[in-house]
Structure formats: C-alpha cells, structure tokens
Amino acid sequence: MLHIITTSLLGQVVSNGLTPPDPSTIENYGHLIIQALVAIVTIWATVRKALQKPEAVVRVPLEAVPGDKTGLNGGKRNGGGAE
C-alpha cells in the first residue's frame, strides 16, 4: 500500500514539474540568454583588447613623407577653394 501511495505522489510531482512553461516565460529566458551571451562576448573582447601588445610605431624621415615639407603648402590653406 505504501508503495502505491509513494508512486502516485512521485508521479504527481514529476508530472507537475514537466508541464511546459507559458510563452512569456520562454521569451524572458530567451532574453536572459541573449543578454548573457552579449555580456560574455563584450567582456572577452575587452580583456582581449587590453592584453594586446601595442603596435610598433615606425618613424619615417620627413623626406620620405609626400607633400609640402614646410607646412605652408605653397601659401594656400588645406581644403582648397578660391581665395
């Protein structure tokens, strides 16, 4: 008799636990999962960027730079236009 009562109680607990959630609950869990994924990717990218080695700065002599070397640009302003 005890076995029948225990089995029926366990069956009731299991069947109540296995009922599907309503659509709003599923949508809320979906939003939480997406937010968690975005947070993980953002943190990963931030840490990766922070641990990157800085790029080497290449010094170029002024003679190798194309354009006006005096900074005056032939007496004209940058951006062109009639003066």
Short mmCIF file of N, CA and C in Angstrom, two decimals:
data_model
loop_
_atom_site.label_atom_id
_atom_site.label_comp_id
_atom_site.label_asym_id
_atom_site.label_seq_id
_atom_site.Cartn_x
_atom_site.Cartn_y
_atom_site.Cartn_z
N MET A 1 0.82 -1.18 0.00
CA MET A 1 0.00 0.00 0.00
C MET A 1 0.88 1.27 0.00
N LEU A 2 1.94 1.25 0.80
CA LEU A 2 2.85 2.39 0.87
C LEU A 2 3.52 2.63 -0.49
N HIS A 3 3.83 1.55 -1.17
CA HIS A 3 4.46 1.68 -2.49
C HIS A 3 3.52 2.39 -3.47
N ILE A 4 2.25 2.09 -3.43
CA ILE A 4 1.28 2.71 -4.34
C ILE A 4 1.15 4.20 -4.04
N ILE A 5 1.10 4.57 -2.77
CA ILE A 5 0.95 5.97 -2.39
C ILE A 5 2.22 6.75 -2.77
N THR A 6 3.39 6.18 -2.50
CA THR A 6 4.65 6.85 -2.84
C THR A 6 4.77 7.05 -4.35
N THR A 7 4.42 6.01 -5.10
CA THR A 7 4.49 6.11 -6.56
C THR A 7 3.53 7.15 -7.09
N SER A 8 2.34 7.23 -6.54
CA SER A 8 1.37 8.22 -7.02
C SER A 8 1.81 9.64 -6.66
N LEU A 9 2.39 9.82 -5.47
CA LEU A 9 2.89 11.14 -5.09
C LEU A 9 4.06 11.55 -5.97
N LEU A 10 5.00 10.64 -6.22
CA LEU A 10 6.13 10.95 -7.09
C LEU A 10 5.65 11.24 -8.52
N GLY A 11 4.67 10.49 -8.98
CA GLY A 11 4.12 10.74 -10.31
C GLY A 11 3.47 12.11 -10.40
N GLN A 12 2.80 12.51 -9.34
CA GLN A 12 2.18 13.84 -9.32
C GLN A 12 3.24 14.94 -9.34
N VAL A 13 4.30 14.77 -8.57
CA VAL A 13 5.39 15.76 -8.53
C VAL A 13 6.07 15.84 -9.89
N VAL A 14 6.35 14.70 -10.49
CA VAL A 14 7.04 14.67 -11.78
C VAL A 14 6.16 15.27 -12.87
N SER A 15 4.88 14.94 -12.88
CA SER A 15 4.00 15.46 -13.94
C SER A 15 3.80 16.97 -13.79
N ASN A 16 3.78 17.50 -12.57
CA ASN A 16 3.68 18.95 -12.39
C ASN A 16 4.98 19.64 -12.79
N GLY A 17 6.09 18.99 -12.56
CA GLY A 17 7.38 19.57 -12.91
C GLY A 17 7.66 19.54 -14.40
N LEU A 18 6.99 18.68 -15.13
CA LEU A 18 7.25 18.54 -16.56
C LEU A 18 6.26 19.31 -17.42
N THR A 19 5.39 20.09 -16.83
CA THR A 19 4.47 20.88 -17.65
C THR A 19 5.25 21.99 -18.33
N PRO A 20 4.99 22.25 -19.60
CA PRO A 20 5.74 23.28 -20.31
C PRO A 20 5.41 24.68 -19.80
N PRO A 21 6.40 25.56 -19.78
CA PRO A 21 6.14 26.93 -19.31
C PRO A 21 5.34 27.71 -20.34
N ASP A 22 4.74 28.81 -19.90
CA ASP A 22 3.97 29.63 -20.83
C ASP A 22 4.93 30.41 -21.74
N PRO A 23 4.45 30.91 -22.87
CA PRO A 23 5.33 31.59 -23.84
C PRO A 23 6.06 32.81 -23.29
N SER A 24 5.46 33.55 -22.37
CA SER A 24 6.15 34.72 -21.83
C SER A 24 7.36 34.31 -21.00
N THR A 25 7.26 33.20 -20.30
CA THR A 25 8.41 32.70 -19.54
C THR A 25 9.53 32.27 -20.48
N ILE A 26 9.16 31.61 -21.57
CA ILE A 26 10.16 31.20 -22.55
C ILE A 26 10.83 32.43 -23.16
N GLU A 27 10.04 33.47 -23.47
CA GLU A 27 10.60 34.69 -24.04
C GLU A 27 11.54 35.38 -23.06
N ASN A 28 11.16 35.41 -21.78
CA ASN A 28 12.03 36.03 -20.77
C ASN A 28 13.35 35.28 -20.65
N TYR A 29 13.30 33.94 -20.66
CA TYR A 29 14.53 33.16 -20.60
C TYR A 29 15.38 33.40 -21.85
N GLY A 30 14.74 33.54 -23.00
CA GLY A 30 15.47 33.84 -24.23
C GLY A 30 16.20 35.16 -24.14
N HIS A 31 15.53 36.18 -23.60
CA HIS A 31 16.17 37.49 -23.43
C HIS A 31 17.36 37.40 -22.47
N LEU A 32 17.19 36.64 -21.40
CA LEU A 32 18.28 36.48 -20.43
C LEU A 32 19.48 35.78 -21.05
N ILE A 33 19.21 34.76 -21.86
CA ILE A 33 20.31 34.03 -22.50
C ILE A 33 21.05 34.94 -23.48
N ILE A 34 20.30 35.73 -24.26
CA ILE A 34 20.93 36.64 -25.21
C ILE A 34 21.76 37.70 -24.49
N GLN A 35 21.22 38.26 -23.41
CA GLN A 35 21.96 39.26 -22.64
C GLN A 35 23.24 38.67 -22.04
N ALA A 36 23.15 37.43 -21.57
CA ALA A 36 24.33 36.78 -21.00
C ALA A 36 25.39 36.56 -22.08
N LEU A 37 24.97 36.15 -23.28
CA LEU A 37 25.92 35.95 -24.37
C LEU A 37 26.58 37.26 -24.79
N VAL A 38 25.80 38.32 -24.87
CA VAL A 38 26.35 39.63 -25.23
C VAL A 38 27.35 40.09 -24.16
N ALA A 39 27.02 39.89 -22.90
CA ALA A 39 27.92 40.29 -21.82
C ALA A 39 29.23 39.49 -21.89
N ILE A 40 29.14 38.20 -22.16
CA ILE A 40 30.34 37.36 -22.22
C ILE A 40 31.23 37.79 -23.38
N VAL A 41 30.62 38.04 -24.55
CA VAL A 41 31.40 38.45 -25.72
C VAL A 41 32.03 39.83 -25.49
N THR A 42 31.28 40.73 -24.86
CA THR A 42 31.82 42.07 -24.59
C THR A 42 33.00 42.01 -23.63
N ILE A 43 32.86 41.24 -22.57
CA ILE A 43 33.95 41.10 -21.60
C ILE A 43 35.16 40.44 -22.25
N TRP A 44 34.92 39.42 -23.07
CA TRP A 44 36.01 38.73 -23.75
C TRP A 44 36.76 39.68 -24.68
N ALA A 45 36.02 40.48 -25.45
CA ALA A 45 36.66 41.42 -26.37
C ALA A 45 37.44 42.50 -25.62
N THR A 46 36.90 42.96 -24.50
CA THR A 46 37.58 43.99 -23.71
C THR A 46 38.88 43.45 -23.12
N VAL A 47 38.83 42.26 -22.58
CA VAL A 47 40.04 41.66 -21.99
C VAL A 47 41.06 41.38 -23.09
N ARG A 48 40.59 40.89 -24.23
CA ARG A 48 41.49 40.60 -25.34
C ARG A 48 42.18 41.88 -25.83
N LYS A 49 41.41 42.96 -25.92
CA LYS A 49 41.99 44.23 -26.37
C LYS A 49 42.99 44.76 -25.34
N ALA A 50 42.69 44.59 -24.06
CA ALA A 50 43.58 45.08 -23.00
C ALA A 50 44.89 44.30 -22.97
N LEU A 51 44.85 43.03 -23.34
CA LEU A 51 46.05 42.21 -23.29
C LEU A 51 46.85 42.25 -24.59
N GLN A 52 46.36 42.96 -25.59
CA GLN A 52 47.08 43.06 -26.85
C GLN A 52 48.37 43.83 -26.68
N LYS A 53 49.37 43.43 -27.43
CA LYS A 53 50.62 44.18 -27.42
C LYS A 53 50.42 45.43 -28.26
N PRO A 54 50.96 46.55 -27.81
CA PRO A 54 50.81 47.77 -28.61
C PRO A 54 51.56 47.63 -29.94
N GLU A 55 51.00 48.26 -30.96
CA GLU A 55 51.64 48.21 -32.26
C GLU A 55 52.93 49.03 -32.24
N ALA A 56 53.90 48.58 -33.00
CA ALA A 56 55.17 49.29 -33.07
C ALA A 56 54.98 50.56 -33.90
N VAL A 57 55.54 51.64 -33.42
CA VAL A 57 55.47 52.90 -34.14
C VAL A 57 56.69 52.99 -35.03
N VAL A 58 56.44 53.17 -36.31
CA VAL A 58 57.54 53.26 -37.27
C VAL A 58 57.81 54.73 -37.53
N ARG A 59 59.02 55.14 -37.28
CA ARG A 59 59.41 56.53 -37.52
C ARG A 59 59.87 56.66 -38.98
N VAL A 60 59.24 57.59 -39.68
CA VAL A 60 59.56 57.83 -41.08
C VAL A 60 60.25 59.18 -41.17
N PRO A 61 61.36 59.25 -41.87
CA PRO A 61 62.01 60.56 -42.02
C PRO A 61 61.12 61.51 -42.81
N LEU A 62 61.25 62.79 -42.54
CA LEU A 62 60.41 63.80 -43.16
C LEU A 62 60.57 63.83 -44.67
N GLU A 63 61.74 63.46 -45.15
CA GLU A 63 61.96 63.47 -46.59
C GLU A 63 61.13 62.41 -47.29
N ALA A 64 60.77 61.36 -46.60
CA ALA A 64 60.01 60.27 -47.20
C ALA A 64 58.51 60.55 -47.23
N VAL A 65 58.03 61.57 -46.51
CA VAL A 65 56.62 61.90 -46.45
C VAL A 65 56.26 62.73 -47.67
N PRO A 66 55.26 62.31 -48.46
CA PRO A 66 54.88 63.10 -49.63
C PRO A 66 54.18 64.39 -49.21
N GLY A 67 54.32 65.44 -50.05
CA GLY A 67 53.64 66.69 -49.77
C GLY A 67 54.61 67.78 -49.41
N ASP A 68 54.06 68.87 -48.94
CA ASP A 68 54.86 70.06 -48.60
C ASP A 68 55.62 69.82 -47.30
N LYS A 69 56.91 70.07 -47.32
CA LYS A 69 57.71 69.83 -46.14
C LYS A 69 57.83 71.06 -45.24
N THR A 70 57.37 72.21 -45.73
CA THR A 70 57.48 73.41 -44.92
C THR A 70 56.24 73.63 -44.09
N GLY A 71 55.15 72.96 -44.46
CA GLY A 71 53.92 73.15 -43.73
C GLY A 71 53.12 74.32 -44.23
N LEU A 72 53.66 75.05 -45.22
CA LEU A 72 52.96 76.23 -45.74
C LEU A 72 52.07 75.89 -46.93
N ASN A 73 52.32 74.75 -47.60
CA ASN A 73 51.52 74.29 -48.72
C ASN A 73 51.47 75.34 -49.84
N GLY A 74 52.55 75.96 -50.12
CA GLY A 74 52.62 76.93 -51.19
C GLY A 74 51.83 78.19 -50.92
N GLY A 75 51.60 78.53 -49.68
CA GLY A 75 50.84 79.73 -49.33
C GLY A 75 49.33 79.52 -49.36
N LYS A 76 48.88 78.29 -49.67
CA LYS A 76 47.43 78.01 -49.72
C LYS A 76 47.03 77.25 -48.47
N ARG A 77 45.77 77.40 -48.11
CA ARG A 77 45.25 76.67 -46.97
C ARG A 77 44.84 75.26 -47.42
N ASN A 78 44.86 74.34 -46.50
CA ASN A 78 44.37 72.99 -46.80
C ASN A 78 42.88 73.06 -46.99
N GLY A 79 42.36 72.25 -47.84
CA GLY A 79 40.93 72.24 -48.09
C GLY A 79 40.60 72.93 -49.39
N GLY A 80 41.55 73.59 -50.01
CA GLY A 80 41.36 74.19 -51.34
C GLY A 80 40.39 75.33 -51.31
N GLY A 81 39.79 75.61 -52.47
CA GLY A 81 38.86 76.72 -52.56
C GLY A 81 39.54 77.95 -53.10
N ALA A 82 38.79 78.80 -53.74
CA ALA A 82 39.35 80.03 -54.31
C ALA A 82 39.54 81.06 -53.22
N GLU A 83 40.64 81.74 -53.31
CA GLU A 83 40.91 82.79 -52.32
C GLU A 83 40.99 84.13 -52.97
#
